[in-house]
Short mmCIF file of C-alpha atoms and ligand atoms in Angstrom, two decimals:
data_model
loop_
_atom_site.label_atom_id
_atom_site.label_comp_id
_atom_site.label_asym_id
_atom_site.label_seq_id
_atom_site.Cartn_x
_atom_site.Cartn_y
_atom_site.Cartn_z
CA MET Z 1 -44.92 -234.20 -138.73
CA ALA Z 2 -41.56 -233.31 -140.15
CA ASP Z 3 -42.91 -232.76 -143.66
CA LYS Z 4 -41.56 -229.43 -144.82
CA ARG Z 5 -42.93 -229.62 -148.35
CA LYS Z 6 -45.05 -226.63 -149.30
CA ILE Z 7 -48.21 -227.01 -151.33
CA GLY Z 8 -49.44 -224.35 -153.74
CA VAL Z 9 -53.15 -224.25 -154.57
CA LEU Z 10 -54.68 -222.53 -157.57
CA GLY Z 11 -57.92 -221.12 -156.20
CA GLY Z 12 -58.95 -219.95 -152.76
CA GLY Z 13 -62.66 -220.75 -152.58
CA GLN Z 14 -64.43 -223.03 -150.11
CA LEU Z 15 -62.69 -226.15 -151.42
CA GLY Z 16 -59.30 -224.54 -150.83
CA ARG Z 17 -60.47 -223.44 -147.40
CA MET Z 18 -61.47 -226.98 -146.38
CA LEU Z 19 -58.21 -228.32 -147.83
CA ILE Z 20 -56.35 -225.90 -145.56
CA GLU Z 21 -58.39 -227.07 -142.55
CA ALA Z 22 -57.01 -230.56 -143.23
CA ALA Z 23 -53.45 -229.32 -143.94
CA ASN Z 24 -53.36 -227.23 -140.75
CA ARG Z 25 -53.90 -230.38 -138.69
CA LEU Z 26 -50.74 -231.86 -140.23
CA ASN Z 27 -48.63 -228.67 -139.92
CA ILE Z 28 -48.41 -228.50 -143.70
CA GLN Z 29 -48.13 -225.05 -145.27
CA VAL Z 30 -50.50 -224.30 -148.15
CA ASN Z 31 -49.87 -221.22 -150.31
CA VAL Z 32 -53.01 -219.99 -152.05
CA LEU Z 33 -53.20 -218.11 -155.34
CA ASP Z 34 -56.41 -216.06 -155.50
CA ALA Z 35 -57.77 -212.64 -154.59
CA ALA Z 36 -56.71 -211.18 -151.23
CA ALA Z 37 -58.99 -212.26 -148.36
CA SER Z 38 -60.46 -215.15 -150.36
CA SER Z 39 -62.19 -217.89 -148.31
CA ALA Z 40 -59.09 -220.07 -148.05
CA LYS Z 41 -56.65 -217.28 -147.10
CA GLN Z 42 -58.87 -216.17 -144.21
CA ILE Z 43 -57.93 -219.26 -142.20
CA SER Z 44 -54.25 -219.43 -143.05
CA ALA Z 45 -51.93 -216.86 -141.48
CA HIS Z 46 -48.53 -216.86 -143.20
CA ASP Z 47 -46.86 -214.71 -145.83
CA GLY Z 48 -46.62 -217.33 -148.59
CA HIS Z 49 -49.95 -216.57 -150.29
CA ILE Z 50 -50.10 -214.87 -153.67
CA ASP Z 51 -52.71 -212.23 -154.47
CA GLY Z 52 -53.65 -212.69 -158.10
CA SER Z 53 -55.50 -214.93 -160.50
CA PHE Z 54 -55.21 -218.66 -161.22
CA LYS Z 55 -55.94 -217.77 -164.84
CA ASP Z 56 -52.90 -215.51 -165.09
CA ALA Z 57 -49.68 -217.14 -166.30
CA ALA Z 58 -47.32 -214.83 -164.39
CA ASP Z 59 -49.25 -215.35 -161.14
CA VAL Z 60 -49.21 -219.15 -161.56
CA LYS Z 61 -45.46 -218.97 -162.12
CA ARG Z 62 -45.01 -216.87 -158.97
CA LEU Z 63 -46.94 -219.41 -156.91
CA ALA Z 64 -44.99 -222.35 -158.31
CA LYS Z 65 -41.62 -220.74 -157.55
CA ASP Z 66 -41.88 -221.28 -153.79
CA CYS Z 67 -43.78 -224.58 -153.69
CA ASP Z 68 -42.85 -228.23 -153.93
CA ILE Z 69 -46.23 -229.41 -155.21
CA VAL Z 70 -48.87 -227.41 -157.05
CA THR Z 71 -52.51 -228.53 -157.04
CA VAL Z 72 -55.91 -227.02 -157.81
CA GLU Z 73 -59.29 -226.47 -156.22
CA ILE Z 74 -60.79 -225.35 -159.55
CA GLU Z 75 -60.07 -226.58 -163.08
CA HIS Z 76 -60.52 -223.26 -164.90
CA VAL Z 77 -56.83 -222.43 -164.59
CA ASP Z 78 -53.94 -221.58 -166.91
CA THR Z 79 -52.75 -225.08 -167.83
CA HIS Z 80 -50.09 -223.73 -170.22
CA MET Z 81 -48.11 -222.20 -167.38
CA LEU Z 82 -48.62 -225.42 -165.39
CA GLU Z 83 -47.12 -227.31 -168.33
CA GLU Z 84 -44.16 -224.92 -168.35
CA VAL Z 85 -43.44 -225.19 -164.60
CA ALA Z 86 -44.06 -228.96 -164.44
CA GLY Z 87 -40.31 -229.56 -164.97
CA GLU Z 88 -39.41 -227.67 -161.78
CA VAL Z 89 -42.34 -228.40 -159.50
CA GLN Z 90 -44.68 -231.36 -159.14
CA VAL Z 91 -48.15 -230.61 -160.58
CA GLU Z 92 -50.99 -232.81 -159.28
CA PRO Z 93 -53.06 -233.90 -161.01
CA SER Z 94 -51.14 -233.53 -164.29
CA TRP Z 95 -51.66 -230.36 -166.38
CA LYS Z 96 -52.68 -232.76 -169.18
CA THR Z 97 -55.56 -234.03 -167.04
CA LEU Z 98 -56.60 -230.48 -166.16
CA ARG Z 99 -56.47 -229.38 -169.79
CA ILE Z 100 -58.73 -232.22 -170.92
CA ILE Z 101 -61.20 -231.88 -168.06
CA LYS Z 102 -61.56 -228.10 -168.16
CA ASP Z 103 -63.12 -228.48 -171.64
CA LYS Z 104 -66.28 -230.52 -171.05
CA PHE Z 105 -66.54 -231.59 -174.68
CA ALA Z 106 -62.90 -232.73 -174.83
CA GLN Z 107 -63.49 -234.52 -171.51
CA LYS Z 108 -66.49 -236.41 -172.95
CA GLU Z 109 -64.56 -237.41 -176.07
CA TYR Z 110 -61.64 -238.60 -173.94
CA LEU Z 111 -63.90 -240.68 -171.69
CA LYS Z 112 -65.55 -242.24 -174.74
CA GLU Z 113 -62.14 -243.17 -176.17
CA HIS Z 114 -61.38 -244.92 -172.88
CA GLY Z 115 -64.54 -246.99 -172.91
CA VAL Z 116 -66.45 -244.93 -170.31
CA PRO Z 117 -70.15 -244.51 -171.18
CA VAL Z 118 -71.31 -240.87 -171.50
CA ALA Z 119 -74.32 -239.14 -173.07
CA ASP Z 120 -74.04 -238.66 -176.86
CA SER Z 121 -72.79 -235.21 -177.74
CA ILE Z 122 -72.46 -233.00 -180.81
CA ASP Z 123 -69.89 -230.25 -181.31
CA LEU Z 124 -71.55 -226.94 -182.16
CA ASP Z 125 -68.42 -224.90 -182.78
CA GLY Z 126 -69.21 -222.06 -185.14
CA LYS Z 127 -72.74 -223.34 -185.79
CA GLY Z 128 -75.62 -220.95 -185.31
CA VAL Z 129 -79.32 -221.39 -184.67
CA GLU Z 130 -79.59 -223.76 -187.64
CA GLY Z 131 -76.99 -226.02 -186.03
CA LEU Z 132 -79.12 -226.15 -182.91
CA LYS Z 133 -82.24 -227.02 -184.86
CA GLU Z 134 -80.26 -229.82 -186.50
CA VAL Z 135 -79.46 -231.16 -183.02
CA GLY Z 136 -83.19 -231.01 -182.19
CA LYS Z 137 -83.86 -233.24 -185.19
CA GLN Z 138 -81.11 -235.68 -184.30
CA PHE Z 139 -81.56 -235.89 -180.50
CA ALA Z 140 -85.24 -234.76 -180.32
CA TYR Z 141 -86.32 -232.42 -177.49
CA PRO Z 142 -85.42 -231.81 -174.77
CA PHE Z 143 -81.66 -231.76 -175.19
CA MET Z 144 -78.99 -230.01 -173.11
CA LEU Z 145 -76.92 -227.20 -174.56
CA LYS Z 146 -73.63 -226.78 -172.69
CA SER Z 147 -70.72 -224.39 -172.69
CA LYS Z 148 -67.52 -226.38 -173.17
CA THR Z 149 -65.59 -224.15 -170.79
CA GLU Z 150 -65.93 -222.06 -167.61
CA ALA Z 151 -69.05 -223.97 -166.58
CA TYR Z 152 -70.05 -224.58 -162.96
CA ASP Z 153 -73.22 -224.70 -160.85
CA GLY Z 154 -75.28 -224.98 -164.03
CA ARG Z 155 -73.99 -221.62 -165.32
CA GLY Z 156 -73.16 -222.78 -168.80
CA ASN Z 157 -76.10 -225.15 -169.31
CA PHE Z 158 -79.41 -224.51 -171.04
CA ALA Z 159 -82.12 -227.14 -171.36
CA VAL Z 160 -83.60 -226.75 -174.86
CA LYS Z 161 -87.12 -228.09 -174.40
CA CYS Z 162 -88.62 -227.36 -177.83
CA VAL Z 163 -87.76 -225.72 -181.12
CA ASP Z 164 -89.05 -222.39 -179.80
CA ASP Z 165 -86.32 -222.42 -177.11
CA VAL Z 166 -83.56 -222.45 -179.71
CA SER Z 167 -83.18 -218.69 -180.15
CA LYS Z 168 -83.41 -218.08 -176.38
CA ALA Z 169 -80.67 -220.72 -175.84
CA LYS Z 170 -78.48 -218.93 -178.39
CA GLU Z 171 -79.14 -215.64 -176.65
CA VAL Z 172 -78.15 -216.96 -173.22
CA LEU Z 173 -75.06 -218.97 -174.21
CA GLY Z 174 -74.34 -217.75 -177.76
CA ASP Z 175 -71.00 -216.09 -177.01
CA ARG Z 176 -69.49 -219.25 -175.49
CA PRO Z 177 -67.97 -222.35 -177.15
CA LEU Z 178 -70.87 -224.80 -177.23
CA TYR Z 179 -71.80 -228.44 -177.63
CA ALA Z 180 -75.08 -230.31 -177.27
CA GLU Z 181 -75.81 -233.37 -175.19
CA ARG Z 182 -78.55 -235.93 -175.53
CA TRP Z 183 -81.02 -235.66 -172.63
CA ALA Z 184 -80.34 -238.27 -169.94
CA ASP Z 185 -83.70 -239.39 -168.62
CA PHE Z 186 -82.23 -240.44 -165.30
CA ARG Z 187 -83.89 -242.03 -162.27
CA LEU Z 188 -81.43 -240.25 -160.03
CA GLU Z 189 -77.88 -238.93 -159.93
CA LEU Z 190 -74.95 -240.58 -158.17
CA ALA Z 191 -71.42 -239.43 -157.44
CA VAL Z 192 -68.26 -241.07 -156.19
CA MET Z 193 -65.11 -239.42 -154.88
CA VAL Z 194 -62.08 -241.28 -156.22
CA VAL Z 195 -58.55 -241.06 -154.82
CA LYS Z 196 -55.65 -241.58 -157.21
CA THR Z 197 -52.39 -242.35 -155.43
CA LYS Z 198 -48.92 -243.44 -156.52
CA ASP Z 199 -50.08 -247.03 -156.00
CA GLY Z 200 -53.56 -247.14 -157.49
CA VAL Z 201 -57.14 -245.94 -157.35
CA LEU Z 202 -59.34 -245.96 -154.21
CA THR Z 203 -62.95 -244.90 -153.76
CA PHE Z 204 -65.13 -243.28 -151.13
CA PRO Z 205 -68.74 -244.56 -150.84
CA THR Z 206 -71.36 -243.89 -153.52
CA VAL Z 207 -73.50 -240.82 -152.92
CA GLU Z 208 -76.89 -239.74 -154.28
CA THR Z 209 -76.85 -236.12 -155.40
CA VAL Z 210 -79.98 -234.01 -155.78
CA HIS Z 211 -79.73 -230.97 -158.03
CA GLU Z 212 -82.16 -228.09 -158.23
CA ASP Z 213 -81.85 -225.67 -161.15
CA SER Z 214 -78.64 -227.53 -162.13
CA VAL Z 215 -77.00 -226.79 -158.74
CA CYS Z 216 -76.26 -229.48 -156.18
CA LYS Z 217 -78.71 -229.09 -153.29
CA LEU Z 218 -78.37 -232.28 -151.25
CA THR Z 219 -76.31 -235.45 -151.04
CA TYR Z 220 -77.41 -238.71 -149.41
CA THR Z 221 -74.94 -241.39 -148.34
CA PRO Z 222 -75.85 -244.17 -148.85
CA PRO Z 223 -78.12 -243.33 -151.80
CA ARG Z 224 -81.88 -243.79 -151.27
CA ASN Z 225 -83.53 -246.70 -153.07
CA VAL Z 226 -80.34 -247.87 -154.75
CA SER Z 227 -79.12 -251.44 -154.26
CA LYS Z 228 -75.68 -252.20 -152.88
CA ALA Z 229 -74.81 -253.79 -156.22
CA ILE Z 230 -75.54 -250.58 -158.13
CA GLY Z 231 -73.57 -248.57 -155.57
CA GLU Z 232 -70.61 -250.86 -156.20
CA LYS Z 233 -71.09 -250.64 -159.97
CA ALA Z 234 -70.92 -246.84 -159.66
CA GLN Z 235 -67.66 -247.12 -157.70
CA GLU Z 236 -66.20 -249.42 -160.37
CA LEU Z 237 -67.21 -247.06 -163.18
CA ALA Z 238 -65.79 -244.08 -161.30
CA LYS Z 239 -62.52 -245.98 -160.82
CA LYS Z 240 -62.35 -246.84 -164.50
CA ALA Z 241 -62.99 -243.22 -165.52
CA ILE Z 242 -60.28 -241.82 -163.23
CA GLY Z 243 -57.87 -244.61 -164.11
CA ALA Z 244 -57.76 -243.06 -167.59
CA PHE Z 245 -56.22 -239.81 -166.32
CA GLU Z 246 -52.66 -238.93 -165.25
CA GLY Z 247 -51.75 -237.61 -161.85
CA LYS Z 248 -52.58 -237.91 -158.18
CA GLY Z 249 -55.29 -236.49 -155.96
CA VAL Z 250 -59.03 -236.76 -155.42
CA PHE Z 251 -61.51 -236.58 -158.28
CA GLY Z 252 -65.30 -236.23 -158.20
CA VAL Z 253 -67.21 -238.39 -160.67
CA GLU Z 254 -70.84 -237.38 -161.35
CA MET Z 255 -73.07 -240.04 -162.88
CA PHE Z 256 -76.62 -240.52 -164.15
CA LEU Z 257 -78.43 -243.69 -163.09
CA LEU Z 258 -80.87 -244.36 -165.92
CA LYS Z 259 -84.24 -246.03 -165.48
CA ASP Z 260 -82.88 -249.37 -166.74
CA ASP Z 261 -80.13 -249.18 -164.07
CA THR Z 262 -77.34 -248.39 -166.52
CA LEU Z 263 -74.86 -245.69 -165.57
CA LEU Z 264 -73.49 -242.81 -167.62
CA VAL Z 265 -70.72 -240.51 -166.47
CA ASN Z 266 -71.95 -236.89 -166.49
CA GLU Z 267 -68.72 -235.11 -165.66
CA ILE Z 268 -65.49 -235.27 -163.73
CA ALA Z 269 -63.95 -232.75 -161.34
CA PRO Z 270 -60.14 -233.09 -160.96
CA ARG Z 271 -60.20 -231.91 -157.32
CA PRO Z 272 -62.27 -232.09 -154.11
CA HIS Z 273 -65.96 -231.79 -154.95
CA ASN Z 274 -69.26 -230.70 -153.42
CA SER Z 275 -70.49 -234.32 -153.44
CA GLY Z 276 -67.59 -235.21 -151.11
CA HIS Z 277 -68.23 -232.66 -148.33
CA TYR Z 278 -70.05 -235.30 -146.25
CA THR Z 279 -66.72 -237.17 -145.84
CA ILE Z 280 -65.53 -234.56 -143.30
CA GLU Z 281 -67.93 -235.91 -140.67
CA ALA Z 282 -69.00 -239.28 -142.06
CA CYS Z 283 -65.68 -240.98 -142.92
CA PRO Z 284 -62.46 -241.46 -140.91
CA LEU Z 285 -60.54 -239.56 -143.61
CA SER Z 286 -62.18 -236.67 -145.48
CA GLN Z 287 -61.79 -236.00 -149.19
CA TYR Z 288 -59.43 -233.18 -148.18
CA ASP Z 289 -57.28 -235.45 -146.01
CA ALA Z 290 -57.20 -237.92 -148.90
CA HIS Z 291 -56.21 -235.26 -151.44
CA LEU Z 292 -53.30 -234.07 -149.31
CA ARG Z 293 -52.09 -237.59 -148.61
CA ALA Z 294 -52.40 -238.61 -152.27
CA ILE Z 295 -50.35 -235.69 -153.59
CA LEU Z 296 -47.76 -236.07 -150.81
CA ASP Z 297 -47.48 -239.90 -151.22
CA LEU Z 298 -48.56 -240.44 -147.59
CA PRO Z 299 -50.42 -243.64 -146.57
CA ILE Z 300 -54.18 -243.89 -147.22
CA PRO Z 301 -55.69 -247.07 -145.77
CA GLN Z 302 -58.77 -248.00 -147.89
CA SER Z 303 -60.77 -248.57 -144.69
CA GLY Z 304 -60.16 -244.92 -143.81
CA LEU Z 305 -62.50 -244.05 -146.69
CA ARG Z 306 -65.43 -246.07 -145.33
CA LEU Z 307 -68.76 -244.64 -144.19
CA ARG Z 308 -68.93 -244.51 -140.40
CA GLU Z 309 -72.53 -243.34 -140.31
CA PRO Z 310 -75.20 -242.38 -142.89
CA ALA Z 311 -74.97 -238.72 -143.84
CA ILE Z 312 -76.96 -236.00 -145.57
CA MET Z 313 -75.32 -232.81 -146.79
CA LEU Z 314 -77.37 -229.69 -147.51
CA ASN Z 315 -75.86 -226.78 -149.42
CA ILE Z 316 -76.58 -223.30 -148.11
CA LEU Z 317 -77.04 -221.14 -151.19
CA GLY Z 318 -77.49 -217.40 -151.13
CA GLY Z 319 -81.19 -216.58 -150.81
CA GLN Z 320 -83.49 -213.56 -150.84
CA THR Z 321 -81.50 -211.44 -148.41
CA PRO Z 322 -77.75 -210.86 -147.90
CA ASP Z 323 -77.93 -212.69 -144.53
CA SER Z 324 -80.17 -215.64 -145.52
CA HIS Z 325 -77.27 -218.08 -145.04
CA GLU Z 326 -76.75 -216.83 -141.50
CA LYS Z 327 -80.38 -217.49 -140.61
CA ILE Z 328 -80.01 -221.07 -141.83
CA ALA Z 329 -76.78 -221.58 -139.89
CA GLN Z 330 -78.44 -220.11 -136.81
CA ALA Z 331 -81.33 -222.58 -137.05
CA ALA Z 332 -78.91 -225.48 -137.55
CA LEU Z 333 -77.25 -224.64 -134.21
CA GLU Z 334 -80.32 -226.16 -132.52
CA HIS Z 335 -79.70 -229.57 -134.15
CA PRO Z 336 -77.31 -231.80 -132.22
CA ASN Z 337 -76.09 -233.79 -135.23
CA ALA Z 338 -75.73 -230.89 -137.66
CA SER Z 339 -72.18 -229.81 -138.49
CA ILE Z 340 -72.20 -226.30 -139.92
CA HIS Z 341 -69.66 -224.98 -142.42
CA LEU Z 342 -69.73 -221.33 -143.47
CA TYR Z 343 -67.29 -220.22 -146.13
CA GLY Z 344 -66.52 -216.62 -145.13
CA LYS Z 345 -67.86 -215.13 -148.36
CA GLY Z 346 -69.54 -212.10 -146.78
CA GLU Z 347 -72.92 -211.09 -148.13
CA ALA Z 348 -74.96 -213.66 -150.01
CA ARG Z 349 -75.90 -213.35 -153.65
CA PRO Z 350 -78.82 -215.52 -154.80
CA GLY Z 351 -77.60 -219.00 -155.76
CA ARG Z 352 -74.03 -218.54 -154.50
CA LYS Z 353 -72.62 -221.34 -152.36
CA MET Z 354 -72.29 -219.75 -148.90
CA GLY Z 355 -71.86 -222.86 -146.77
CA HIS Z 356 -73.18 -226.35 -146.09
CA ILE Z 357 -74.58 -228.47 -143.29
CA THR Z 358 -73.94 -232.16 -142.74
CA VAL Z 359 -76.11 -234.33 -140.53
CA THR Z 360 -74.94 -237.82 -139.63
CA ALA Z 361 -77.07 -240.33 -137.72
CA PRO Z 362 -77.24 -244.09 -137.08
CA THR Z 363 -79.79 -244.45 -139.93
CA LEU Z 364 -80.48 -242.39 -143.05
CA ALA Z 365 -84.12 -242.08 -141.91
CA ALA Z 366 -83.00 -240.46 -138.64
CA ALA Z 367 -80.71 -238.10 -140.56
CA GLU Z 368 -83.64 -237.22 -142.86
CA ARG Z 369 -85.86 -236.41 -139.89
CA GLU Z 370 -83.25 -234.09 -138.44
CA MET Z 371 -82.45 -232.41 -141.79
CA GLN Z 372 -86.05 -231.86 -142.98
CA PRO Z 373 -86.72 -228.61 -141.06
CA LEU Z 374 -83.45 -227.19 -142.41
CA ILE Z 375 -84.40 -228.15 -145.97
CA ASP Z 376 -87.76 -226.40 -145.43
CA LEU Z 377 -85.96 -223.31 -144.18
CA VAL Z 378 -83.58 -223.30 -147.17
CA ASP Z 379 -86.60 -223.57 -149.49
CA SER Z 380 -88.35 -220.68 -147.77
CA GLN Z 381 -85.23 -218.47 -148.11
CA LYS Z 382 -84.69 -219.22 -151.80
CA GLY Z 383 -83.86 -216.16 -153.87
P1 ATP B 1 -71.09 -228.55 -161.48
O1 ATP B 1 -71.39 -227.45 -160.52
O2 ATP B 1 -71.43 -229.91 -160.97
O3 ATP B 1 -69.74 -228.46 -162.09
P2 ATP B 1 -72.04 -227.93 -164.15
O4 ATP B 1 -72.38 -226.50 -164.31
O5 ATP B 1 -70.75 -228.41 -164.71
O6 ATP B 1 -72.19 -228.34 -162.63
P3 ATP B 1 -73.46 -230.26 -165.20
O7 ATP B 1 -72.89 -231.18 -164.23
O8 ATP B 1 -73.12 -230.42 -166.64
O9 ATP B 1 -73.25 -228.71 -164.81
O10 ATP B 1 -75.05 -230.29 -165.10
C1 ATP B 1 -75.72 -229.88 -163.93
C2 ATP B 1 -76.96 -230.73 -163.75
O11 ATP B 1 -77.83 -230.57 -164.89
C3 ATP B 1 -76.69 -232.22 -163.68
O12 ATP B 1 -76.28 -232.61 -162.40
C4 ATP B 1 -78.06 -232.76 -164.07
O13 ATP B 1 -78.98 -232.61 -163.02
C5 ATP B 1 -78.45 -231.80 -165.20
N1 ATP B 1 -77.95 -232.32 -166.51
C6 ATP B 1 -76.73 -232.13 -167.04
N2 ATP B 1 -76.58 -232.75 -168.23
C7 ATP B 1 -77.75 -233.37 -168.46
C8 ATP B 1 -78.23 -234.20 -169.53
N3 ATP B 1 -77.49 -234.51 -170.59
N4 ATP B 1 -79.50 -234.68 -169.41
C9 ATP B 1 -80.28 -234.37 -168.33
N5 ATP B 1 -79.88 -233.60 -167.32
C10 ATP B 1 -78.64 -233.10 -167.36
MG1 MG B 2 -69.09 -229.09 -163.76
MG1 MG B 3 -71.90 -231.18 -162.48
#
């Protein structure tokens, strides 16, 4: 391809790394801003990368200087510098979108204003333990206490199960900007990857996500025990939510499916997302292909986002030992339909995302049979 535009990415974790895998196949240069030897930089040999932090204004400016389009693989970035450079370089999605989404409470308020159903929430800014007890009276227990910012993989959430948990919750999250959310008594969780292009909004299939300790453990595509109609309703809701934001690229939309089959949006990620990893093997175009094409205004046929074959994705989290992820990858080598992705993060720390495995098969039941021993192994390695 004769596309000489350079892309700058804020963040060099596994999402950036998989974005580069897709960009490499199109001869597109991606410059990464993150620490030296971060996951993404390891697979991209050129001298355009920046060693620094995506939270640092000067570093963001340095990255933008040599790029045509700047995008993100994490939302916890300096959006003020992105606003400043937006006149000289294209920023996708818009810094406005990133600024709203990086604050979970602002994100919820924004979605509500745009007619997207979300769990009720209460701002706790500056309120102490008494404020939390007030929430307990209003929402009853359990309720979810959340940090508005810098939250990921459940680090920033605390389930307040009874009044006696209140002081512990304050202890764990007390130094962060907080809000409370009404408990969503969901039947299961769904997610949809949405692609926003210059022409409109497209969707990948609906996925069931299974979280353990607030961290995504598994995804099932199609979802188990969910009708086609509900899957389509989830895609429509995801489209509506993302339609409310400015800018191009892929977005992850996490949802709760309640027991009466209504849907609430849990949260939005303005970038590729864990719930979209399965697309690498299961769809003609992956979420990473779609992100690149969307920000570069290249064609994305909707049928390229279809499910070719049912898929299950299993996250490999750091376990009891520094090499637990390697043992899991080793075992997966024996499975003919297991695609293994390791992220180059070195030694495992308990709970850290070290890699993932995707199994695709002609039926979800066959994929489940092949994945089960690997799930058992992951459980036995848990830190
Ligand atoms: P991510 O890694 O997806 O960014 P996060 O740290 O931002 O995660 P959330 O998505 O807010 O965390 O919550 C993680 C999980 O905790 C959810 O997927 C869900 O299982 C549970 N959870 C979150 N909010 C609620 C709620 N209001 N009621 C019940 N469970 C909830
Ligand atoms: Mg989140
Ligand atoms: Mg989440």
